[in-house]
mmCIF file of N, CA and C in Angstrom:
data_model
loop_
_atom_site.group_PDB
_atom_site.id
_atom_site.type_symbol
_atom_site.label_atom_id
_atom_site.label_comp_id
_atom_site.label_asym_id
_atom_site.label_seq_id
_atom_site.Cartn_x
_atom_site.Cartn_y
_atom_site.Cartn_z
ATOM 1 N N MET A 13 87.558 141.373 158.630
ATOM 2 C CA MET A 13 88.196 141.512 157.492
ATOM 3 C C MET A 13 88.267 142.856 156.741
ATOM 4 N N GLU A 14 89.329 142.790 156.625
ATOM 5 C CA GLU A 14 89.527 144.709 155.755
ATOM 6 C C GLU A 14 89.592 144.431 154.120
ATOM 7 N N ILE A 15 88.742 145.956 154.106
ATOM 8 C CA ILE A 15 88.629 146.194 152.294
ATOM 9 C C ILE A 15 89.820 147.026 151.963
ATOM 10 N N TYR A 16 90.947 146.113 151.241
ATOM 11 C CA TYR A 16 92.002 147.095 150.996
ATOM 12 C C TYR A 16 91.941 147.930 150.381
ATOM 13 N N MET A 17 90.918 147.910 149.305
ATOM 14 C CA MET A 17 91.008 148.863 148.041
ATOM 15 C C MET A 17 89.366 149.854 148.316
ATOM 16 N N ALA A 18 89.194 149.406 148.702
ATOM 17 C CA ALA A 18 87.789 150.072 148.466
ATOM 18 C C ALA A 18 87.816 151.586 148.227
ATOM 19 N N GLU A 19 88.668 152.062 148.789
ATOM 20 C CA GLU A 19 89.150 153.834 148.519
ATOM 21 C C GLU A 19 89.197 153.536 146.920
ATOM 22 N N TYR A 20 89.889 153.047 146.247
ATOM 23 C CA TYR A 20 90.356 152.849 144.653
ATOM 24 C C TYR A 20 88.891 152.853 144.147
ATOM 25 N N ALA A 21 88.397 152.031 144.491
ATOM 26 C CA ALA A 21 86.957 151.301 143.845
ATOM 27 C C ALA A 21 86.388 153.095 143.092
ATOM 28 N N SER A 22 85.650 153.794 144.333
ATOM 29 C CA SER A 22 85.265 154.958 143.765
ATOM 30 C C SER A 22 85.784 156.027 142.825
ATOM 31 N N GLN A 23 87.086 155.885 142.646
ATOM 32 C CA GLN A 23 87.699 156.673 141.362
ATOM 33 C C GLN A 23 88.212 155.097 140.458
ATOM 34 N N PHE A 24 87.532 154.426 140.346
ATOM 35 C CA PHE A 24 87.566 153.229 139.524
ATOM 36 C C PHE A 24 87.791 154.266 138.180
ATOM 37 N N GLN A 25 88.692 153.947 137.223
ATOM 38 C CA GLN A 25 88.653 154.119 135.614
ATOM 39 C C GLN A 25 89.105 152.824 134.956
ATOM 40 N N ARG A 26 88.881 153.353 133.302
ATOM 41 C CA ARG A 26 88.647 152.361 132.756
ATOM 42 C C ARG A 26 90.544 151.630 132.758
ATOM 43 N N ILE A 27 91.052 150.665 133.311
ATOM 44 C CA ILE A 27 91.971 150.075 133.613
ATOM 45 C C ILE A 27 92.772 149.565 132.103
ATOM 46 N N ASP A 28 93.488 149.915 132.495
ATOM 47 C CA ASP A 28 95.376 149.363 131.093
ATOM 48 C C ASP A 28 96.191 148.477 131.454
ATOM 49 N N TYR A 29 95.992 147.477 130.248
ATOM 50 C CA TYR A 29 96.444 146.055 131.317
ATOM 51 C C TYR A 29 97.938 146.568 131.049
ATOM 52 N N LYS A 30 98.454 147.509 130.382
ATOM 53 C CA LYS A 30 99.663 148.307 130.293
ATOM 54 C C LYS A 30 100.061 149.067 131.519
ATOM 55 N N ASP A 31 99.426 148.780 132.214
ATOM 56 C CA ASP A 31 99.628 149.766 133.483
ATOM 57 C C ASP A 31 99.903 148.576 134.851
ATOM 58 N N THR A 32 101.061 148.374 134.489
ATOM 59 C CA THR A 32 101.438 147.551 135.880
ATOM 60 C C THR A 32 101.132 147.500 136.523
ATOM 61 N N GLU A 33 101.905 148.616 137.443
ATOM 62 C CA GLU A 33 102.058 149.269 138.415
ATOM 63 C C GLU A 33 100.729 149.502 139.218
ATOM 64 N N THR A 34 99.299 149.652 138.984
ATOM 65 C CA THR A 34 97.946 150.038 139.038
ATOM 66 C C THR A 34 97.666 148.105 139.233
ATOM 67 N N LEU A 35 98.208 147.237 138.591
ATOM 68 C CA LEU A 35 97.353 145.845 138.375
ATOM 69 C C LEU A 35 97.786 145.079 139.411
ATOM 70 N N LYS A 36 99.320 145.589 139.703
ATOM 71 C CA LYS A 36 99.595 144.865 141.037
ATOM 72 C C LYS A 36 99.261 144.872 142.371
ATOM 73 N N ARG A 37 98.460 146.122 142.258
ATOM 74 C CA ARG A 37 97.912 146.654 143.676
ATOM 75 C C ARG A 37 96.642 145.391 143.974
ATOM 76 N N PHE A 38 96.346 144.809 143.120
ATOM 77 C CA PHE A 38 95.003 144.095 142.615
ATOM 78 C C PHE A 38 95.433 142.465 142.692
ATOM 79 N N LEU A 39 97.214 142.241 143.041
ATOM 80 C CA LEU A 39 97.383 140.565 143.416
ATOM 81 C C LEU A 39 97.884 140.476 144.729
ATOM 82 N N ASN A 40 97.600 139.746 144.934
ATOM 83 C CA ASN A 40 97.976 139.137 146.482
ATOM 84 C C ASN A 40 99.224 138.736 145.988
ATOM 85 N N PRO A 41 100.225 138.436 147.447
ATOM 86 C CA PRO A 41 101.898 138.296 147.286
ATOM 87 C C PRO A 41 101.874 136.804 146.363
ATOM 88 N N HIS A 42 100.866 135.997 146.430
ATOM 89 C CA HIS A 42 101.307 134.838 145.720
ATOM 90 C C HIS A 42 101.310 135.560 144.090
ATOM 91 N N GLY A 43 100.206 136.436 143.463
ATOM 92 C CA GLY A 43 100.343 136.502 142.376
ATOM 93 C C GLY A 43 99.143 136.245 141.977
ATOM 94 N N LYS A 44 98.249 135.706 142.784
ATOM 95 C CA LYS A 44 96.429 135.892 142.441
ATOM 96 C C LYS A 44 96.059 137.062 142.509
ATOM 97 N N ILE A 45 94.496 137.201 141.490
ATOM 98 C CA ILE A 45 93.858 138.119 141.408
ATOM 99 C C ILE A 45 92.805 138.089 143.243
ATOM 100 N N MET A 46 92.975 139.504 143.521
ATOM 101 C CA MET A 46 92.050 139.354 144.681
ATOM 102 C C MET A 46 90.837 139.199 144.633
ATOM 103 N N PRO A 47 89.782 138.658 145.473
ATOM 104 C CA PRO A 47 88.714 138.611 145.372
ATOM 105 C C PRO A 47 87.750 140.529 145.183
ATOM 106 N N ARG A 48 86.570 140.014 144.387
ATOM 107 C CA ARG A 48 85.757 140.990 145.026
ATOM 108 C C ARG A 48 86.096 141.714 146.566
ATOM 109 N N ARG A 49 85.105 140.941 147.046
ATOM 110 C CA ARG A 49 85.223 141.396 148.341
ATOM 111 C C ARG A 49 86.498 141.932 149.252
ATOM 112 N N ARG A 50 87.250 141.460 148.516
ATOM 113 C CA ARG A 50 88.375 142.706 149.196
ATOM 114 C C ARG A 50 88.932 143.429 148.083
ATOM 115 N N THR A 51 88.855 143.982 146.989
ATOM 116 C CA THR A 51 89.390 144.777 146.342
ATOM 117 C C THR A 51 87.650 145.531 146.210
ATOM 118 N N GLY A 52 87.025 145.710 146.558
ATOM 119 C CA GLY A 52 85.820 146.492 146.762
ATOM 120 C C GLY A 52 85.036 147.531 145.636
ATOM 121 N N LEU A 53 85.538 146.155 144.380
ATOM 122 C CA LEU A 53 84.830 146.983 142.981
ATOM 123 C C LEU A 53 84.053 146.262 142.541
ATOM 124 N N SER A 54 83.020 147.397 141.721
ATOM 125 C CA SER A 54 82.149 146.274 141.219
ATOM 126 C C SER A 54 82.307 145.114 140.540
ATOM 127 N N SER A 55 80.987 144.507 140.248
ATOM 128 C CA SER A 55 81.331 143.193 139.349
ATOM 129 C C SER A 55 81.630 143.491 138.138
ATOM 130 N N ALA A 56 81.255 144.460 137.347
ATOM 131 C CA ALA A 56 81.561 144.770 136.026
ATOM 132 C C ALA A 56 83.117 145.688 136.426
ATOM 133 N N ASN A 57 83.652 146.158 136.513
ATOM 134 C CA ASN A 57 84.969 146.447 136.804
ATOM 135 C C ASN A 57 85.879 145.169 137.715
ATOM 136 N N GLN A 58 85.574 144.588 137.987
ATOM 137 C CA GLN A 58 86.428 143.619 138.896
ATOM 138 C C GLN A 58 86.278 142.373 137.725
ATOM 139 N N ARG A 59 85.333 141.837 136.777
ATOM 140 C CA ARG A 59 85.828 141.603 135.451
ATOM 141 C C ARG A 59 86.544 142.123 134.387
ATOM 142 N N ALA A 60 86.463 143.146 134.345
ATOM 143 C CA ALA A 60 87.673 144.238 133.800
ATOM 144 C C ALA A 60 89.026 144.356 134.060
ATOM 145 N N LEU A 61 88.868 144.266 135.273
ATOM 146 C CA LEU A 61 89.939 143.875 136.142
ATOM 147 C C LEU A 61 90.793 142.692 135.871
ATOM 148 N N GLY A 62 89.530 141.745 135.470
ATOM 149 C CA GLY A 62 90.147 140.373 135.855
ATOM 150 C C GLY A 62 91.227 140.282 134.014
ATOM 151 N N THR A 63 90.533 140.750 133.190
ATOM 152 C CA THR A 63 90.557 141.048 132.243
ATOM 153 C C THR A 63 91.923 141.506 131.742
ATOM 154 N N ALA A 64 92.127 142.500 132.156
ATOM 155 C CA ALA A 64 93.104 143.318 132.141
ATOM 156 C C ALA A 64 94.301 142.131 132.637
ATOM 157 N N ILE A 65 94.509 142.015 133.862
ATOM 158 C CA ILE A 65 95.658 141.385 134.480
ATOM 159 C C ILE A 65 95.026 140.101 133.534
ATOM 160 N N LYS A 66 94.891 139.277 133.293
ATOM 161 C CA LYS A 66 95.056 138.399 132.106
ATOM 162 C C LYS A 66 95.984 138.866 131.277
ATOM 163 N N ARG A 67 95.381 139.246 130.401
ATOM 164 C CA ARG A 67 96.168 139.984 129.138
ATOM 165 C C ARG A 67 97.381 140.680 129.434
ATOM 166 N N ALA A 68 97.554 141.097 130.977
ATOM 167 C CA ALA A 68 99.092 141.485 130.835
ATOM 168 C C ALA A 68 99.893 140.304 131.227
ATOM 169 N N ARG A 69 99.527 139.486 131.763
ATOM 170 C CA ARG A 69 99.925 138.042 132.342
ATOM 171 C C ARG A 69 100.474 137.299 130.515
ATOM 172 N N PHE A 70 99.355 137.389 129.653
ATOM 173 C CA PHE A 70 99.632 136.890 128.551
ATOM 174 C C PHE A 70 100.512 137.284 127.345
ATOM 175 N N MET A 71 101.040 138.999 127.939
ATOM 176 C CA MET A 71 101.515 139.966 126.968
ATOM 177 C C MET A 71 103.347 140.045 128.002
ATOM 178 N N ALA A 72 103.350 138.787 129.116
ATOM 179 C CA ALA A 72 104.168 139.356 129.992
ATOM 180 C C ALA A 72 104.825 140.226 130.707
ATOM 181 N N LEU A 73 103.704 140.621 130.768
ATOM 182 C CA LEU A 73 104.174 142.024 131.354
ATOM 183 C C LEU A 73 104.089 141.893 133.166
ATOM 184 N N LEU A 74 103.545 141.110 133.579
ATOM 185 C CA LEU A 74 103.012 140.096 134.561
ATOM 186 C C LEU A 74 103.550 138.582 134.721
ATOM 187 N N PRO A 75 103.873 138.731 135.766
ATOM 188 C CA PRO A 75 103.975 137.124 136.270
ATOM 189 C C PRO A 75 102.604 136.191 136.473
ATOM 190 N N TYR A 76 103.108 134.832 135.761
ATOM 191 C CA TYR A 76 102.153 134.124 136.281
ATOM 192 C C TYR A 76 101.758 133.487 137.757
ATOM 193 N N ILE A 77 103.642 133.544 137.811
ATOM 194 C CA ILE A 77 103.173 133.249 139.250
ATOM 195 C C ILE A 77 104.736 133.719 139.837
ATOM 196 N N VAL A 78 104.519 134.096 141.185
ATOM 197 C CA VAL A 78 105.561 134.710 141.684
ATOM 198 C C VAL A 78 106.794 133.300 143.315
ATOM 199 N N ARG A 79 108.089 134.002 142.491
ATOM 200 C CA ARG A 79 108.822 132.530 143.187
ATOM 201 C C ARG A 79 109.448 133.481 144.430
#
């Protein structure tokens, strides 16, 4: 199993829901949030990431589903 975002985890800063390009890096091709074992983020950062992605979806910056 590969860790895709482990290099990004060490420089993880406060994630902003308006930064959609960064948020898209943590979504799989189907638009689902990647699990922590794939992203390499800490538990607190993974929760913050999930909150930011959900907020961006609610604000229509990211799609809920990918077609």
